[in-house]
């Protein structure tokens, strides 16, 4: 799957662009007409933040030090804040948040179960890579929502603080036992396929009810994978 | 232990007093000279909020419905906010939060392990009863801290929203399967002993390094147990 979406060579990005803003911009441009209606968008994003929170909760529970626990608590708080903001937006539309989230529950619960990880380090990798990828994707896709809402979603899904915490914790783990890196790299490669499927499932269907084909969405996903690779690189992991 | 601390008959409280404020007031009056120094107080309370958060995280993970997950997420966010506030207070004192929390870690981790519960319902009971009891206790004990800090701690440990969420979820569980009530009542009785030990361990030692004796702290603990009993009663559970 990574081969299919191999990253095309592209001119060097202007230095003002962070990895996040590059991937977000690609989704915004390429997938703008595949944004679903506000209610399913918010419903899926809201349930997804619960799933990301549960992964972070597990990371706090299994953290081996007080310092890791309290730092990861901050990342968990940020994702919960995003969740509450999305629920508030659903209420603002007059929607029942639970009804809006429920259709996405079975698939996202299954996704979460597959990505629990065997230990604390794998859970950290899951949190770091899935939060990054999906925040990029949903922030970009939000650009197709009504004006105002799109901007508010962008603010809610700004999880940079949590990502920095996760990167820092993972860096500590890898420095402490370098031999873990190849196992974590394998885990990172495994989870990205499932994560791409979650992102793809959020795209609006066409008039005939069909999902957009791979070629249609490839450019945006190439950028998302590029940002994923840079996250792996930042830790010295081979993507 | 419950027999030892049997609640004395007392005149009916003025209706303005909630169960929480009664128990808090008793701790404030009876244990005012047993408040530890700010740093150990904040260190223990900060690590404790992490433990309460981990329990709530487990409740979110195992919740059987989307509605329960999102509601419990709100309770978890409130406890994390308290944790972050306590960490901020430690920093304000010039203390390293991790160094301040670490001495309490082994005991509180052991406490948490004993109170995980066998299933979602027991985890909910744990969250509901321990958060209530310990918020009462630490809020009351905070009155012996320097002025200003005491009031801020009171605001941080105001976890009423989370308690209402937990009570509502538990009420739903018990209405749905009334036969579970006796098992949950037994679980509630079991965990209160451990929770009292955590509270007692927070009291300052005397000049000779001895813990205050039972008779000295009995009146305040009787009030705390009274509030605990009212929490059990509110769910129709026999304390």
CSV table of N, CA, C and O in Angstrom, one decimal, chain B residues 2-111:
chain,number,residue,atom,x,y,z
B,2,UNK,N,-15.5,0.3,59.2
B,2,UNK,CA,-16.7,1.1,59.1
B,2,UNK,C,-17.3,1.2,60.5
B,2,UNK,O,-17.9,2.2,60.9
B,3,UNK,N,-17.2,0.0,61.3
B,3,UNK,CA,-17.8,0.0,62.6
B,3,UNK,C,-17.0,1.0,63.5
B,3,UNK,O,-17.6,1.8,64.2
B,4,UNK,N,-15.7,1.0,63.4
B,4,UNK,CA,-14.9,1.9,64.2
B,4,UNK,C,-15.3,3.3,64.0
B,4,UNK,O,-15.4,4.1,65.0
B,5,UNK,N,-15.6,3.6,62.8
B,5,UNK,CA,-15.9,5.0,62.4
B,5,UNK,C,-17.4,5.3,62.3
B,5,UNK,O,-17.8,6.1,61.6
B,6,UNK,N,-18.2,4.5,63.0
B,6,UNK,CA,-19.6,4.6,62.9
B,6,UNK,C,-20.1,6.1,63.1
B,6,UNK,O,-19.5,6.8,64.0
B,7,UNK,N,-21.0,6.5,62.3
B,7,UNK,CA,-21.3,7.9,62.3
B,7,UNK,C,-22.1,8.3,63.5
B,7,UNK,O,-23.1,7.6,63.9
B,8,UNK,N,-21.7,9.3,64.2
B,8,UNK,CA,-22.5,9.8,65.4
B,8,UNK,C,-23.7,10.5,64.9
B,8,UNK,O,-23.8,11.0,63.9
B,9,UNK,N,-24.7,10.4,65.8
B,9,UNK,CA,-26.0,11.2,65.5
B,9,UNK,C,-25.6,12.6,65.6
B,9,UNK,O,-24.9,13.1,66.5
B,10,UNK,N,-26.1,13.4,64.8
B,10,UNK,CA,-25.9,14.8,64.8
B,10,UNK,C,-27.2,15.6,64.5
B,10,UNK,O,-28.0,15.0,63.8
B,11,UNK,N,-27.3,16.8,64.9
B,11,UNK,CA,-28.5,17.6,64.5
B,11,UNK,C,-28.6,17.7,63.0
B,11,UNK,O,-27.6,17.7,62.3
B,12,UNK,N,-29.8,17.8,62.5
B,12,UNK,CA,-30.0,17.9,61.0
B,12,UNK,C,-29.2,19.1,60.5
B,12,UNK,O,-29.3,20.1,61.1
B,13,UNK,N,-28.5,18.9,59.4
B,13,UNK,CA,-27.8,20.0,58.9
B,13,UNK,C,-28.7,21.0,58.3
B,13,UNK,O,-29.8,20.7,57.8
B,14,UNK,N,-28.2,22.3,58.3
B,14,UNK,CA,-29.0,23.3,57.6
B,14,UNK,C,-29.1,22.9,56.2
B,14,UNK,O,-28.2,22.4,55.6
B,15,UNK,N,-30.2,23.2,55.5
B,15,UNK,CA,-30.5,22.7,54.2
B,15,UNK,C,-29.5,23.3,53.1
B,15,UNK,O,-29.4,22.8,52.1
B,16,UNK,N,-28.8,24.4,53.5
B,16,UNK,CA,-27.9,25.0,52.5
B,16,UNK,C,-26.7,24.1,52.3
B,16,UNK,O,-26.0,24.2,51.3
B,17,UNK,N,-26.4,23.2,53.3
B,17,UNK,CA,-25.2,22.4,53.2
B,17,UNK,C,-25.4,21.2,52.3
B,17,UNK,O,-26.3,20.4,52.5
B,18,UNK,N,-24.6,21.0,51.3
B,18,UNK,CA,-24.7,19.8,50.5
B,18,UNK,C,-23.9,18.8,51.2
B,18,UNK,O,-23.1,19.1,52.1
B,19,UNK,N,-24.0,17.5,50.9
B,19,UNK,CA,-23.2,16.4,51.5
B,19,UNK,C,-21.7,16.8,51.4
B,19,UNK,O,-21.0,16.7,52.4
B,20,UNK,N,-21.3,17.3,50.2
B,20,UNK,CA,-19.9,17.7,50.1
B,20,UNK,C,-19.5,18.7,51.1
B,20,UNK,O,-18.5,18.6,51.7
B,21,UNK,N,-20.3,19.8,51.2
B,21,UNK,CA,-19.8,20.9,52.0
B,21,UNK,C,-19.8,20.5,53.5
B,21,UNK,O,-19.0,21.0,54.2
B,22,UNK,N,-20.7,19.6,53.9
B,22,UNK,CA,-20.7,19.1,55.3
B,22,UNK,C,-19.4,18.4,55.6
B,22,UNK,O,-18.7,18.6,56.6
B,23,UNK,N,-19.0,17.5,54.7
B,23,UNK,CA,-17.8,16.7,54.9
B,23,UNK,C,-16.6,17.6,54.8
B,23,UNK,O,-15.6,17.5,55.6
B,24,UNK,N,-16.6,18.5,53.8
B,24,UNK,CA,-15.5,19.4,53.7
B,24,UNK,C,-15.3,20.2,54.9
B,24,UNK,O,-14.2,20.5,55.4
B,25,UNK,N,-16.4,20.7,55.4
B,25,UNK,CA,-16.4,21.6,56.6
B,25,UNK,C,-15.8,20.9,57.8
B,25,UNK,O,-15.0,21.4,58.6
B,26,UNK,N,-16.2,19.6,58.0
B,26,UNK,CA,-15.7,18.8,59.1
B,26,UNK,C,-14.1,18.7,59.0
B,26,UNK,O,-13.4,18.8,60.0
B,27,UNK,N,-13.7,18.3,57.8
B,27,UNK,CA,-12.2,18.1,57.6
B,27,UNK,C,-11.5,19.5,58.0
B,27,UNK,O,-10.5,19.5,58.7
B,28,UNK,N,-12.1,20.5,57.4
B,28,UNK,CA,-11.5,21.9,57.6
B,28,UNK,C,-11.3,22.2,59.1
B,28,UNK,O,-10.3,22.7,59.5
B,29,UNK,N,-12.4,21.9,59.9
B,29,UNK,CA,-12.3,22.3,61.3
B,29,UNK,C,-11.5,21.3,62.1
B,29,UNK,O,-10.6,21.7,62.9
B,30,UNK,N,-11.7,20.0,61.9
B,30,UNK,CA,-11.1,19.0,62.8
B,30,UNK,C,-9.6,18.8,62.4
B,30,UNK,O,-8.8,18.3,63.3
B,31,UNK,N,-9.2,18.9,61.1
B,31,UNK,CA,-7.9,18.5,60.7
B,31,UNK,C,-7.0,19.7,60.3
B,31,UNK,O,-6.0,19.5,59.7
B,32,UNK,N,-7.5,20.9,60.6
B,32,UNK,CA,-6.8,22.1,60.1
B,32,UNK,C,-5.3,22.1,60.5
B,32,UNK,O,-4.5,22.6,59.7
B,33,UNK,N,-5.0,21.6,61.7
B,33,UNK,CA,-3.6,21.6,62.1
B,33,UNK,C,-2.8,20.4,61.6
B,33,UNK,O,-1.7,20.1,62.0
B,34,UNK,N,-3.5,19.6,60.8
B,34,UNK,CA,-2.8,18.4,60.2
B,34,UNK,C,-2.5,18.5,58.7
B,34,UNK,O,-2.1,17.5,58.1
B,35,UNK,N,-2.7,19.7,58.2
B,35,UNK,CA,-2.4,19.9,56.8
B,35,UNK,C,-0.9,19.9,56.6
B,35,UNK,O,-0.1,20.6,57.3
B,36,UNK,N,-0.4,19.1,55.6
B,36,UNK,CA,1.1,19.1,55.4
B,36,UNK,C,1.5,20.4,54.7
B,36,UNK,O,0.7,21.3,54.4
B,37,UNK,N,2.8,20.5,54.5
B,37,UNK,CA,3.3,21.7,53.8
B,37,UNK,C,2.8,21.7,52.4
B,37,UNK,O,2.4,20.7,51.8
B,38,UNK,N,2.8,22.9,51.7
B,38,UNK,CA,2.2,23.0,50.4
B,38,UNK,C,2.8,22.0,49.4
B,38,UNK,O,2.0,21.3,48.6
B,39,UNK,N,4.1,21.8,49.4
B,39,UNK,CA,4.7,20.9,48.3
B,39,UNK,C,4.2,19.5,48.5
B,39,UNK,O,3.8,18.9,47.5
B,40,UNK,N,4.3,18.8,49.6
B,40,UNK,CA,3.8,17.5,49.7
B,40,UNK,C,2.3,17.4,49.5
B,40,UNK,O,1.8,16.4,48.9
B,41,UNK,N,1.6,18.4,50.0
B,41,UNK,CA,0.1,18.4,49.7
B,41,UNK,C,-0.1,18.4,48.2
B,41,UNK,O,-0.9,17.5,47.7
B,42,UNK,N,0.5,19.3,47.5
B,42,UNK,CA,0.2,19.4,46.1
B,42,UNK,C,0.8,18.2,45.3
B,42,UNK,O,0.1,17.7,44.4
B,43,UNK,N,1.9,17.7,45.8
B,43,UNK,CA,2.5,16.5,45.1
B,43,UNK,C,1.6,15.3,45.2
B,43,UNK,O,1.3,14.6,44.2
B,44,UNK,N,1.0,15.1,46.4
B,44,UNK,CA,0.1,13.9,46.6
B,44,UNK,C,-1.2,14.1,45.8
B,44,UNK,O,-1.7,13.2,45.1
B,45,UNK,N,-1.7,15.3,45.9
B,45,UNK,CA,-3.0,15.6,45.2
B,45,UNK,C,-2.8,15.5,43.7
B,45,UNK,O,-3.7,15.0,43.0
B,46,UNK,N,-1.6,15.9,43.2
B,46,UNK,CA,-1.4,15.9,41.8
B,46,UNK,C,-1.3,14.5,41.3
B,46,UNK,O,-1.8,14.1,40.3
B,47,UNK,N,-0.5,13.6,42.0
B,47,UNK,CA,-0.4,12.2,41.6
B,47,UNK,C,-1.8,11.5,41.7
B,47,UNK,O,-2.2,10.7,40.9
B,48,UNK,N,-2.5,11.9,42.8
B,48,UNK,CA,-3.8,11.3,43.0
B,48,UNK,C,-4.8,11.6,41.8
B,48,UNK,O,-5.5,10.8,41.3
B,49,UNK,N,-4.7,12.8,41.3
B,49,UNK,CA,-5.6,13.2,40.2
B,49,UNK,C,-5.2,12.4,38.9
B,49,UNK,O,-6.1,12.0,38.1
B,50,UNK,N,-3.9,12.0,38.8
B,50,UNK,CA,-3.5,11.2,37.7
B,50,UNK,C,-4.1,9.8,37.8
B,50,UNK,O,-4.6,9.2,36.9
B,51,UNK,N,-4.1,9.3,39.1
B,51,UNK,CA,-4.7,8.0,39.4
B,51,UNK,C,-6.2,8.0,39.1
B,51,UNK,O,-6.8,7.1,38.4
B,52,UNK,N,-6.9,9.1,39.5
B,52,UNK,CA,-8.3,9.2,39.3
B,52,UNK,C,-8.6,9.3,37.8
B,52,UNK,O,-9.6,8.7,37.3
B,53,UNK,N,-7.7,10.0,37.1
B,53,UNK,CA,-7.8,10.1,35.6
B,53,UNK,C,-7.7,8.7,35.0
B,53,UNK,O,-8.4,8.3,34.1
B,54,UNK,N,-6.7,7.9,35.4
B,54,UNK,CA,-6.5,6.6,34.8
B,54,UNK,C,-7.7,5.7,35.0
B,54,UNK,O,-8.1,5.0,34.1
B,55,UNK,N,-8.4,5.8,36.2
B,55,UNK,CA,-9.6,5.1,36.4
B,55,UNK,C,-10.7,5.5,35.4
B,55,UNK,O,-11.4,4.7,34.9
B,56,UNK,N,-10.8,6.8,35.3
B,56,UNK,CA,-11.8,7.3,34.4
B,56,UNK,C,-11.5,7.0,32.9
B,56,UNK,O,-12.4,6.7,32.1
B,57,UNK,N,-10.2,7.0,32.6
B,57,UNK,CA,-9.8,6.5,31.2
B,57,UNK,C,-10.3,5.1,31.0
B,57,UNK,O,-10.7,4.8,29.9
B,58,UNK,N,-10.1,4.3,32.0
B,58,UNK,CA,-10.5,2.9,31.8
B,58,UNK,C,-12.0,2.8,31.7
B,58,UNK,O,-12.5,2.0,31.0
B,59,UNK,N,-12.7,3.7,32.4
B,59,UNK,CA,-14.2,3.7,32.3
B,59,UNK,C,-14.6,4.1,30.9
B,59,UNK,O,-15.6,3.5,30.4
B,60,UNK,N,-13.9,5.0,30.3
B,60,UNK,CA,-14.2,5.4,28.9
B,60,UNK,C,-14.0,4.3,28.0
B,60,UNK,O,-14.8,3.9,27.1
B,61,UNK,N,-12.8,3.6,28.2
B,61,UNK,CA,-12.4,2.5,27.3
B,61,UNK,C,-13.4,1.4,27.3
B,61,UNK,O,-13.7,0.8,26.2
B,62,UNK,N,-13.9,1.1,28.4
B,62,UNK,CA,-14.8,-0.1,28.6
B,62,UNK,C,-16.3,0.3,28.5
B,62,UNK,O,-17.1,-0.6,28.6
B,63,UNK,N,-16.6,1.5,28.3
B,63,UNK,CA,-18.0,1.9,28.3
B,63,UNK,C,-18.7,1.3,27.1
B,63,UNK,O,-18.2,1.2,26.0
B,64,UNK,N,-19.9,0.8,27.3
B,64,UNK,CA,-20.6,0.0,26.3
B,64,UNK,C,-21.4,0.8,25.2
B,64,UNK,O,-21.8,0.3,24.2
B,65,UNK,N,-21.5,2.1,25.5
B,65,UNK,CA,-22.3,3.0,24.5
B,65,UNK,C,-21.5,4.2,24.2
B,65,UNK,O,-20.7,4.7,25.0
B,66,UNK,N,-21.8,4.8,23.1
B,66,UNK,CA,-21.2,6.1,22.7
B,66,UNK,C,-21.6,7.2,23.7
B,66,UNK,O,-20.8,8.0,24.0
B,67,UNK,N,-22.8,7.2,24.1
B,67,UNK,CA,-23.3,8.2,25.1
B,67,UNK,C,-22.5,8.1,26.4
B,67,UNK,O,-22.1,9.2,26.9
B,68,UNK,N,-22.2,6.9,26.9
B,68,UNK,CA,-21.5,6.8,28.1
B,68,UNK,C,-20.0,7.3,27.9
B,68,UNK,O,-19.4,8.0,28.7
B,69,UNK,N,-19.5,6.9,26.7
B,69,UNK,CA,-18.1,7.3,26.4
B,69,UNK,C,-17.9,8.8,26.4
B,69,UNK,O,-17.0,9.4,27.0
B,70,UNK,N,-18.8,9.5,25.7
B,70,UNK,CA,-18.6,10.9,25.6
B,70,UNK,C,-18.9,11.6,26.9
B,70,UNK,O,-18.2,12.6,27.3
B,71,UNK,N,-19.9,11.1,27.7
B,71,UNK,CA,-20.2,11.8,29.0
B,71,UNK,C,-19.0,11.6,29.9
B,71,UNK,O,-18.6,12.5,30.6
B,72,UNK,N,-18.5,10.4,30.0
B,72,UNK,CA,-17.3,10.1,30.9
B,72,UNK,C,-16.1,10.8,30.4
B,72,UNK,O,-15.2,11.2,31.2
B,73,UNK,N,-16.0,11.1,29.1
B,73,UNK,CA,-14.9,11.9,28.6
B,73,UNK,C,-14.9,13.3,29.3
B,73,UNK,O,-13.8,13.8,29.7
B,74,UNK,N,-16.1,13.8,29.5
B,74,UNK,CA,-16.2,15.1,30.2
B,74,UNK,C,-15.7,15.0,31.7
B,74,UNK,O,-15.0,16.0,32.2
B,75,UNK,N,-16.0,13.9,32.3
B,75,UNK,CA,-15.5,13.7,33.7
B,75,UNK,C,-14.0,13.6,33.7
B,75,UNK,O,-13.3,14.2,34.6
B,76,UNK,N,-13.5,12.9,32.7
B,76,UNK,CA,-12.0,12.7,32.7
B,76,UNK,C,-11.3,14.1,32.4
B,76,UNK,O,-10.3,14.4,33.0
B,77,UNK,N,-11.9,14.9,31.6
B,77,UNK,CA,-11.4,16.2,31.3
B,77,UNK,C,-11.3,17.0,32.5
B,77,UNK,O,-10.3,17.8,32.8
B,78,UNK,N,-12.3,16.9,33.4
B,78,UNK,CA,-12.4,17.7,34.6
B,78,UNK,C,-11.2,17.3,35.5
B,78,UNK,O,-10.6,18.2,36.2
B,79,UNK,N,-11.0,16.0,35.7
B,79,UNK,CA,-9.9,15.6,36.6
B,79,UNK,C,-8.6,16.0,36.0
B,79,UNK,O,-7.6,16.3,36.8
B,80,UNK,N,-8.4,15.9,34.7
B,80,UNK,CA,-7.1,16.3,34.1
B,80,UNK,C,-6.9,17.8,34.3
B,80,UNK,O,-5.7,18.2,34.5
B,81,UNK,N,-7.9,18.6,34.2
B,81,UNK,CA,-7.8,20.0,34.4
B,81,UNK,C,-7.3,20.2,35.9
B,81,UNK,O,-6.5,21.1,36.1
B,82,UNK,N,-7.9,19.5,36.8
B,82,UNK,CA,-7.4,19.6,38.2
B,82,UNK,C,-6.0,19.3,38.3
B,82,UNK,O,-5.2,20.0,39.0
B,83,UNK,N,-5.6,18.2,37.6
B,83,UNK,CA,-4.2,17.7,37.7
B,83,UNK,C,-3.3,18.9,37.1
B,83,UNK,O,-2.3,19.2,37.8
B,84,UNK,N,-3.6,19.4,36.0
B,84,UNK,CA,-2.8,20.5,35.4
B,84,UNK,C,-2.7,21.7,36.3
B,84,UNK,O,-1.7,22.3,36.4
B,85,UNK,N,-3.8,22.0,37.0
B,85,UNK,CA,-3.8,23.1,37.9
B,85,UNK,C,-2.9,22.9,39.1
B,85,UNK,O,-2.2,23.8,39.5
B,86,UNK,N,-2.9,21.7,39.6
B,86,UNK,CA,-2.0,21.3,40.7
B,86,UNK,C,-0.6,21.4,40.3
B,86,UNK,O,0.3,21.9,41.1
B,87,UNK,N,-0.3,20.9,39.1
B,87,UNK,CA,1.1,20.9,38.6
B,87,UNK,C,1.5,22.4,38.4
B,87,UNK,O,2.7,22.8,38.8
B,88,UNK,N,0.6,23.2,38.0
B,88,UNK,CA,1.0,24.7,37.8
B,88,UNK,C,1.2,25.3,39.2
B,88,UNK,O,2.2,26.1,39.3
B,89,UNK,N,0.5,24.9,40.2
B,89,UNK,CA,0.7,25.4,41.5
B,89,UNK,C,2.1,25.0,42.0
B,89,UNK,O,2.8,25.8,42.7
B,90,UNK,N,2.5,23.7,41.8
B,90,UNK,CA,3.8,23.3,42.2
B,90,UNK,C,4.9,24.1,41.5
B,90,UNK,O,5.9,24.5,42.1
B,91,UNK,N,4.7,24.3,40.2
B,91,UNK,CA,5.7,25.2,39.5
B,91,UNK,C,5.8,26.6,40.1
B,91,UNK,O,6.8,27.1,40.2
B,92,UNK,N,4.6,27.1,40.5
B,92,UNK,CA,4.5,28.4,41.1
B,92,UNK,C,5.3,28.5,42.4
B,92,UNK,O,5.8,29.6,42.8
B,93,UNK,N,5.5,27.3,43.1
B,93,UNK,CA,6.3,27.3,44.3
B,93,UNK,C,7.7,27.1,44.0
B,93,UNK,O,8.5,27.0,44.9
B,94,UNK,N,8.1,27.0,42.7
B,94,UNK,CA,9.5,26.7,42.4
B,94,UNK,C,9.8,25.2,42.5
B,94,UNK,O,11.0,24.9,42.5
B,95,UNK,N,8.8,24.4,42.7
B,95,UNK,CA,9.1,22.9,42.8
B,95,UNK,C,9.1,22.2,41.5
B,95,UNK,O,8.4,22.7,40.6
B,96,UNK,N,9.8,21.1,41.4
B,96,UNK,CA,9.7,20.3,40.2
B,96,UNK,C,8.5,19.3,40.4
B,96,UNK,O,8.5,18.5,41.4
B,97,UNK,N,7.5,19.4,39.6
B,97,UNK,CA,6.3,18.6,39.9
B,97,UNK,C,6.6,17.1,40.0
B,97,UNK,O,6.0,16.5,40.8
B,98,UNK,N,7.5,16.6,39.1
B,98,UNK,CA,7.7,15.2,39.2
B,98,UNK,C,8.4,14.8,40.5
B,98,UNK,O,8.0,13.8,41.1
B,99,UNK,N,9.3,15.6,40.9
B,99,UNK,CA,10.0,15.3,42.2
B,99,UNK,C,9.0,15.4,43.4
B,99,UNK,O,9.0,14.6,44.3
B,100,UNK,N,8.0,16.3,43.3
B,100,UNK,CA,7.0,16.4,44.3
B,100,UNK,C,6.0,15.3,44.3
B,100,UNK,O,5.5,14.9,45.4
B,101,UNK,N,5.7,14.7,43.1
B,101,UNK,CA,4.7,13.7,43.0
B,101,UNK,C,5.3,12.3,43.3
B,101,UNK,O,4.7,11.4,43.8
B,102,UNK,N,6.6,12.1,43.0
B,102,UNK,CA,7.2,10.8,43.0
B,102,UNK,C,7.1,10.0,44.3
B,102,UNK,O,6.9,8.8,44.3
B,103,UNK,N,7.3,10.7,45.5
B,103,UNK,CA,7.2,10.0,46.7
B,103,UNK,C,5.9,9.3,47.0
B,103,UNK,O,5.8,8.4,47.8
B,104,UNK,N,4.8,9.7,46.3
B,104,UNK,CA,3.5,9.2,46.5
B,104,UNK,C,3.1,8.1,45.5
B,104,UNK,O,2.1,7.5,45.6
B,105,UNK,N,4.0,7.9,44.6
B,105,UNK,CA,3.7,7.1,43.4
B,105,UNK,C,3.4,5.6,43.8
B,105,UNK,O,2.4,5.0,43.4
B,106,UNK,N,4.4,5.0,44.5
B,106,UNK,CA,4.3,3.5,44.8
B,106,UNK,C,3.0,3.2,45.5
B,106,UNK,O,2.2,2.3,45.1
B,107,UNK,N,2.6,4.0,46.6
B,107,UNK,CA,1.4,3.7,47.3
B,107,UNK,C,0.2,3.9,46.5
B,107,UNK,O,-0.8,3.2,46.5
B,108,UNK,N,0.2,5.0,45.7
B,108,UNK,CA,-1.0,5.3,44.9
B,108,UNK,C,-1.2,4.4,43.8
B,108,UNK,O,-2.3,4.1,43.4
B,109,UNK,N,-0.1,3.9,43.2
B,109,UNK,CA,-0.2,2.9,42.1
B,109,UNK,C,-0.8,1.6,42.7
B,109,UNK,O,-1.6,1.0,42.0
B,110,UNK,N,-0.3,1.3,43.9
B,110,UNK,CA,-0.8,0.0,44.5
B,110,UNK,C,-2.3,0.2,44.8
B,110,UNK,O,-3.1,-0.7,44.5
B,111,UNK,N,-2.7,1.4,45.3
B,111,UNK,CA,-4.1,1.7,45.5
B,111,UNK,C,-4.9,1.5,44.2
B,111,UNK,O,-6.0,0.9,44.2
